[in-house]
């Protein structure tokens, strides 16, 4: 089986860094960090403006995890990654593959 197209599951979002967990390491020794993101925006839906506010759990690995862990709380970030289920399957988590402070 080959790798599916990365375009099939891509998320780009602007969000503030709300919480940052401690940098940890996977059993393979890869740095990992769990964060909580906060997003607010106005979106047009069916011709009406809708205020959107949400919190999103996210995780990063490797050098992205190390860099994300050094960001100050409250900083706005342009984030790119993909969504997958949480370990218990009762929600989604964003796997951060790249980010830039705004």
Coordinates of C-alpha atoms in Angstrom, one line a residue:
X1 CA 0.0 0.0 0.0
X2 CA 1.3 3.4 -0.9
X3 CA 1.1 6.7 1.0
X4 CA -2.2 8.5 0.3
X5 CA -2.1 12.1 -1.1
X6 CA -1.2 14.6 1.6
X7 CA -3.8 17.0 0.0
X8 CA -6.6 14.7 1.2
X9 CA -6.1 15.7 4.8
X10 CA -4.6 19.2 5.2
X11 CA -5.6 21.9 7.7
X12 CA -4.3 25.5 7.7
X13 CA -5.5 27.6 10.6
X14 CA -4.6 30.7 12.5
X15 CA -4.7 30.2 16.2
X16 CA -3.3 31.5 19.5
X17 CA -1.2 29.2 21.7
X18 CA -3.3 28.7 24.8
X19 CA -1.5 25.9 26.7
X20 CA 1.8 24.1 26.2
X21 CA 2.6 20.7 27.8
X22 CA 6.0 19.6 28.8
X23 CA 8.4 18.4 26.1
X24 CA 8.4 14.6 26.2
X25 CA 10.0 11.9 24.1
X26 CA 8.4 9.0 22.3
X27 CA 9.7 5.5 22.9
X28 CA 11.8 6.0 19.8
X29 CA 13.4 9.1 21.3
X30 CA 11.5 11.7 19.1
X31 CA 10.6 14.9 20.9
X32 CA 6.9 15.5 21.2
X33 CA 4.7 18.2 22.7
X34 CA 1.0 18.6 23.3
X35 CA -0.6 22.0 23.0
X36 CA -4.0 23.6 23.1
X37 CA -4.9 26.2 20.4
X38 CA -7.6 28.9 20.5
X39 CA -9.1 30.1 17.2
X40 CA -11.6 33.1 16.7
X41 CA -12.8 34.4 13.4
X42 CA -15.8 35.7 11.4
X43 CA -16.9 33.3 8.6
X44 CA -19.6 33.8 5.9
X45 CA -22.0 30.9 5.8
X46 CA -25.2 30.9 3.6
X47 CA -24.7 34.7 3.1
X48 CA -24.6 35.4 6.8
X49 CA -21.6 36.3 9.0
X50 CA -21.0 33.8 11.7
X51 CA -18.6 34.3 14.7
X52 CA -16.5 31.2 15.2
X53 CA -14.6 30.4 18.4
X54 CA -13.0 27.0 19.1
X55 CA -10.3 25.3 21.0
X56 CA -8.3 22.5 19.3
X57 CA -5.9 20.0 20.8
X58 CA -2.7 19.7 18.8
X59 CA 0.6 17.7 18.9
X60 CA 3.9 18.2 17.3
X61 CA 7.0 16.0 16.9
X62 CA 10.7 16.4 16.2
X63 CA 12.1 19.8 15.6
X64 CA 8.6 21.3 15.2
X65 CA 7.8 20.2 18.8
X66 CA 11.0 21.8 20.1
X67 CA 10.3 25.1 18.3
X68 CA 6.6 25.1 19.3
X69 CA 7.6 24.6 22.9
X70 CA 9.7 27.7 22.9
X71 CA 6.8 30.0 21.7
X72 CA 5.2 32.3 24.3
X73 CA 1.7 31.7 25.4
X74 CA -0.8 33.8 23.6
X75 CA 1.2 34.2 20.4
X76 CA -0.8 33.9 17.2
X77 CA 0.4 31.3 14.8
X78 CA -0.2 30.3 11.2
X79 CA -0.3 26.5 11.5
X80 CA -0.4 23.7 8.9
X81 CA -0.9 20.1 9.6
X82 CA -3.4 17.2 9.4
X83 CA -6.2 15.9 11.6
X84 CA -6.5 12.4 13.1
X85 CA -8.5 10.8 15.9
X86 CA -7.4 11.1 19.5
X87 CA -6.1 8.0 21.2
X88 CA -9.5 7.2 22.7
X89 CA -11.3 7.9 19.3
X90 CA -13.6 10.5 20.9
X91 CA -12.3 13.7 19.2
X92 CA -9.7 15.0 16.8
X93 CA -6.2 16.2 17.2
X94 CA -4.2 18.4 14.9
X95 CA -0.7 17.1 14.1
X96 CA 1.3 20.3 13.5
X97 CA 3.8 19.9 10.6
X98 CA 4.7 23.6 10.3
X99 CA 4.0 26.9 11.9
X100 CA 5.0 30.5 11.8
X101 CA 4.4 33.2 14.4
X102 CA 2.4 36.1 13.1

